[in-house]
Short mmCIF file of C-alpha atoms in Angstrom, two decimals:
data_model
loop_
_atom_site.label_atom_id
_atom_site.label_comp_id
_atom_site.label_asym_id
_atom_site.label_seq_id
_atom_site.Cartn_x
_atom_site.Cartn_y
_atom_site.Cartn_z
CA GLY D 1 -9.13 -17.93 -7.83
CA GLU D 2 -6.60 -16.41 -5.43
CA ASN D 3 -5.41 -18.77 -3.04
CA VAL D 4 -2.75 -18.79 -0.18
CA GLU D 5 -1.70 -21.83 1.63
CA GLN D 6 0.35 -21.88 4.38
CA HIS D 7 2.24 -24.88 6.22
CA PRO D 8 2.93 -26.15 9.06
CA SER D 9 -0.26 -25.86 10.82
CA THR D 10 1.19 -26.29 14.04
CA LEU D 11 4.91 -25.99 15.09
CA SER D 12 6.33 -26.68 18.56
CA VAL D 13 9.92 -25.49 19.20
CA GLN D 14 12.21 -25.62 22.22
CA GLU D 15 13.40 -21.77 23.47
CA GLY D 16 16.20 -20.70 21.50
CA ASP D 17 15.49 -22.50 18.57
CA SER D 18 14.49 -21.23 14.89
CA ALA D 19 11.08 -21.47 13.35
CA VAL D 20 10.24 -21.32 9.43
CA ILE D 21 6.80 -20.88 8.30
CA LYS D 22 6.39 -21.29 4.66
CA CYS D 23 3.59 -19.84 2.43
CA THR D 24 2.44 -20.41 -1.47
CA TYR D 25 0.59 -17.83 -3.28
CA SER D 26 -1.69 -18.22 -6.37
CA ASP D 27 -1.74 -14.80 -8.02
CA SER D 28 1.39 -13.89 -9.89
CA ALA D 29 0.14 -10.08 -9.54
CA SER D 30 0.41 -9.93 -6.02
CA ASN D 31 3.33 -7.52 -4.95
CA TYR D 32 2.79 -7.11 -0.93
CA PHE D 33 3.66 -9.87 1.52
CA PRO D 34 2.63 -9.23 5.32
CA TRP D 35 2.99 -11.51 8.21
CA TYR D 36 0.46 -11.12 11.43
CA LYS D 37 1.01 -12.61 14.65
CA GLN D 38 -2.49 -13.36 16.45
CA GLU D 39 -2.48 -14.06 20.26
CA LEU D 40 -5.84 -15.39 21.66
CA GLY D 41 -8.51 -12.88 21.67
CA LYS D 42 -6.44 -10.39 20.13
CA ARG D 43 -6.37 -8.59 16.97
CA PRO D 44 -3.89 -9.66 14.12
CA GLN D 45 -0.78 -7.45 14.63
CA LEU D 46 1.68 -6.67 11.51
CA ILE D 47 5.20 -8.08 12.74
CA ILE D 48 7.04 -7.82 9.33
CA ASP D 49 6.29 -7.36 5.32
CA ILE D 50 8.07 -7.45 2.07
CA ARG D 51 7.46 -6.08 -1.26
CA SER D 52 8.09 -8.24 -4.66
CA ASN D 53 10.86 -5.54 -5.83
CA VAL D 54 12.80 -7.29 -2.57
CA GLY D 55 14.13 -11.12 -2.05
CA GLU D 56 14.71 -10.83 1.65
CA LYS D 57 14.25 -8.45 4.81
CA LYS D 58 15.18 -8.89 8.51
CA ASP D 59 13.98 -6.96 11.62
CA GLN D 60 16.15 -8.44 14.61
CA ARG D 61 14.94 -11.88 15.08
CA ILE D 62 12.31 -12.11 12.34
CA ALA D 63 13.36 -12.39 8.55
CA VAL D 64 11.19 -13.00 5.72
CA THR D 65 12.27 -14.32 2.25
CA LEU D 66 10.45 -14.48 -1.08
CA ASN D 67 10.96 -16.13 -4.07
CA LYS D 68 8.71 -14.78 -6.91
CA THR D 69 9.47 -17.31 -9.48
CA ALA D 70 8.26 -19.91 -7.07
CA LYS D 71 5.58 -17.83 -5.67
CA HIS D 72 6.77 -18.76 -2.35
CA PHE D 73 7.67 -16.85 0.72
CA SER D 74 8.65 -17.84 4.32
CA LEU D 75 8.89 -16.53 7.92
CA HIS D 76 12.28 -16.97 9.91
CA ILE D 77 12.28 -16.55 13.22
CA THR D 78 15.59 -17.42 15.66
CA GLU D 79 16.20 -17.65 19.14
CA THR D 80 12.58 -18.41 19.73
CA GLN D 81 11.21 -16.85 23.04
CA PRO D 82 8.07 -18.34 24.88
CA GLU D 83 6.30 -14.80 24.07
CA ASP D 84 6.80 -16.07 20.21
CA SER D 85 4.05 -18.21 20.96
CA ALA D 86 0.79 -17.25 19.02
CA VAL D 87 -0.91 -17.75 15.70
CA TYR D 88 1.03 -16.79 12.80
CA PHE D 89 -0.58 -15.48 9.30
CA CYS D 90 0.98 -14.95 6.00
CA ALA D 91 -1.35 -13.20 3.42
CA ALA D 92 -0.76 -11.95 -0.41
CA SER D 93 -2.05 -8.66 -1.72
CA THR D 94 -4.17 -8.89 -4.64
CA GLY D 95 -6.01 -6.33 -7.00
CA ASN D 96 -6.52 -2.85 -7.12
CA THR D 97 -8.16 -2.44 -3.85
CA ASP D 98 -5.03 -4.46 -2.15
CA LYS D 99 -7.31 -6.75 -0.03
CA LEU D 100 -5.25 -9.69 1.85
CA ILE D 101 -5.64 -13.27 0.80
CA PHE D 102 -5.15 -14.78 4.20
CA GLY D 103 -3.05 -18.49 4.95
CA THR D 104 -4.92 -20.74 7.32
CA GLY D 105 -2.35 -19.77 9.71
CA THR D 106 0.31 -21.56 12.02
CA ARG D 107 -0.08 -22.32 15.84
CA LEU D 108 3.69 -21.75 17.03
CA GLN D 109 4.61 -23.10 20.59
CA VAL D 110 7.76 -22.41 22.08
CA PHE D 111 8.60 -24.65 25.14
CA PRO D 112 10.82 -23.06 28.18
CA ASP P 1 -5.62 5.09 21.66
CA THR P 2 -5.09 6.09 18.07
CA GLY P 3 -5.55 2.88 16.80
CA VAL P 4 -8.38 1.25 14.81
CA SER P 5 -11.59 0.72 17.12
CA GLN P 6 -14.46 -1.69 16.65
CA ASP P 7 -17.94 -1.74 18.58
CA PRO P 8 -19.16 -3.81 20.20
CA ARG P 9 -16.68 -6.21 21.18
CA HIS P 10 -19.15 -8.92 21.69
CA LYS P 11 -22.67 -9.39 20.15
CA ILE P 12 -24.92 -12.16 21.23
CA THR P 13 -28.13 -12.59 19.14
CA LYS P 14 -30.82 -14.82 17.92
CA ARG P 15 -31.22 -16.04 14.55
CA GLY P 16 -33.39 -13.78 12.56
CA GLN P 17 -32.56 -10.64 14.25
CA ASN P 18 -30.70 -7.96 12.64
CA VAL P 19 -27.43 -6.74 14.06
CA THR P 20 -24.73 -3.41 13.12
CA PHE P 21 -21.20 -3.32 14.07
CA ARG P 22 -18.99 -0.14 13.78
CA CYS P 23 -15.48 0.50 12.92
CA ASP P 24 -13.36 3.79 13.60
CA PRO P 25 -10.12 3.58 11.67
CA ILE P 26 -6.92 5.69 11.99
CA SER P 27 -7.89 8.78 11.44
CA GLU P 28 -5.97 9.67 8.35
CA HIS P 29 -6.36 6.50 6.96
CA ASN P 30 -8.87 6.71 3.83
CA ARG P 31 -8.93 2.96 2.71
CA LEU P 32 -11.02 0.52 5.46
CA TYR P 33 -11.50 -3.31 5.08
CA TRP P 34 -13.73 -5.37 6.45
CA TYR P 35 -12.78 -9.38 7.31
CA ARG P 36 -14.54 -12.41 8.72
CA GLN P 37 -12.50 -14.69 10.95
CA THR P 38 -13.53 -17.91 12.07
CA LEU P 39 -12.13 -20.46 14.38
CA GLY P 40 -8.93 -21.88 13.37
CA GLN P 41 -8.69 -19.84 9.86
CA GLY P 42 -7.40 -16.62 8.45
CA PRO P 43 -9.65 -13.48 7.92
CA GLU P 44 -11.40 -13.49 4.84
CA PHE P 45 -11.88 -10.38 3.00
CA LEU P 46 -15.39 -9.04 3.19
CA THR P 47 -15.63 -5.51 1.53
CA TYR P 48 -13.62 -2.64 0.67
CA PHE P 49 -14.11 1.29 1.00
CA GLN P 50 -11.78 4.06 -0.55
CA ASN P 51 -12.81 7.21 1.27
CA GLU P 52 -16.73 6.88 1.13
CA ALA P 53 -16.52 4.62 -2.05
CA GLN P 54 -17.44 0.79 -1.62
CA LEU P 55 -14.94 -0.32 -4.31
CA GLU P 56 -15.12 -4.46 -3.85
CA LYS P 57 -17.35 -6.69 -2.25
CA SER P 58 -16.40 -10.67 -2.00
CA ARG P 59 -18.52 -12.69 -4.03
CA LEU P 60 -18.93 -14.64 -1.00
CA LEU P 61 -20.88 -11.87 0.79
CA SER P 62 -24.72 -12.82 0.92
CA ASP P 63 -27.13 -10.14 0.49
CA ARG P 64 -28.01 -9.82 3.94
CA PHE P 65 -24.64 -8.27 4.57
CA SER P 66 -24.48 -4.48 3.79
CA ALA P 67 -21.73 -2.00 4.53
CA GLU P 68 -21.31 2.20 4.56
CA ARG P 69 -19.25 4.54 5.24
CA PRO P 70 -21.36 7.68 4.78
CA LYS P 71 -18.36 10.34 5.53
CA GLY P 72 -15.05 8.70 4.54
CA SER P 73 -14.68 8.27 8.34
CA PHE P 74 -16.20 5.40 10.45
CA SER P 75 -17.83 2.55 8.90
CA THR P 76 -20.86 -0.01 9.97
CA LEU P 77 -21.59 -3.29 8.91
CA GLU P 78 -25.01 -4.95 8.98
CA ILE P 79 -26.19 -8.30 8.66
CA GLN P 80 -29.77 -8.94 8.42
CA ARG P 81 -31.93 -11.90 9.44
CA THR P 82 -28.57 -13.48 11.04
CA GLU P 83 -28.14 -17.10 10.64
CA GLN P 84 -25.96 -19.45 12.69
CA GLY P 85 -23.31 -19.82 10.17
CA ASP P 86 -22.97 -15.76 10.78
CA SER P 87 -20.99 -16.51 14.06
CA ALA P 88 -17.52 -15.46 13.64
CA MET P 89 -15.40 -12.34 14.70
CA TYR P 90 -15.78 -9.46 12.07
CA LEU P 91 -12.37 -7.76 11.59
CA CYS P 92 -11.75 -3.99 10.50
CA ALA P 93 -8.75 -2.60 9.05
CA SER P 94 -7.38 0.53 7.78
CA SER P 95 -4.60 1.70 5.88
CA ARG P 96 -3.70 4.85 4.21
CA GLN P 97 -3.42 5.79 0.35
CA GLY P 98 0.05 4.59 -1.16
CA SER P 99 0.57 2.08 1.85
CA ASN P 100 -0.14 -1.54 1.79
CA GLU P 101 0.34 -1.84 5.70
CA GLN P 102 -3.51 -2.66 7.16
CA PHE P 103 -3.85 -1.94 10.91
CA PHE P 104 -6.51 -4.29 12.25
CA GLY P 105 -9.14 -3.29 14.75
CA PRO P 106 -9.87 -5.44 17.78
CA GLY P 107 -12.83 -7.25 16.19
CA THR P 108 -16.39 -8.07 17.00
CA ARG P 109 -17.23 -11.41 18.11
CA LEU P 110 -20.76 -12.18 16.92
CA THR P 111 -22.91 -15.12 18.09
CA VAL P 112 -25.95 -16.43 16.61
CA LEU P 113 -28.05 -18.74 19.02
#
């Protein structure tokens, strides 16, 4: 069935360093890949997304890359700040309804 | 506030009771999704509406769960005869036709004692 794997489950970095989170999806028909940031007790918030006809997308300190052949996509955060600390979820949309299949999340901690 | 809203934010109930949650999507969004999130996991798809039509339900969704969107605006999710395993955060998301972007509500946290 449809599945999204996400690694690592936890990631600790020093402020100013880069952070990379990687995901793999199973459904080759998936064509939309969003990333959500969820702070404790808050709703998931869309931070960046990429569609299958694009290989890379950047938005300030955040970038996402997609390798359709390998069914991999990654989130890159540069110059991390303490306020980047949160749980990050990757997802892949699938089916006619564009429902999202989520990864299991990465808890990012940025130490000052 | 023009975002997705959910009510109530918290619900504590005893096992065997019925509960109902409400979701108000962003006004121009005709697509509405319900997800369930347990601690330490990503949201899990439950069901999808396009306007008032329920077009997909997860195979994992028990017969005790039912959802409606009678006028294509707000939606309700009812759980009958709640069980302790139903304890979770229930999230609603909406998107507009032609866009993949889903915007989430704050969720309803259900605790079944």
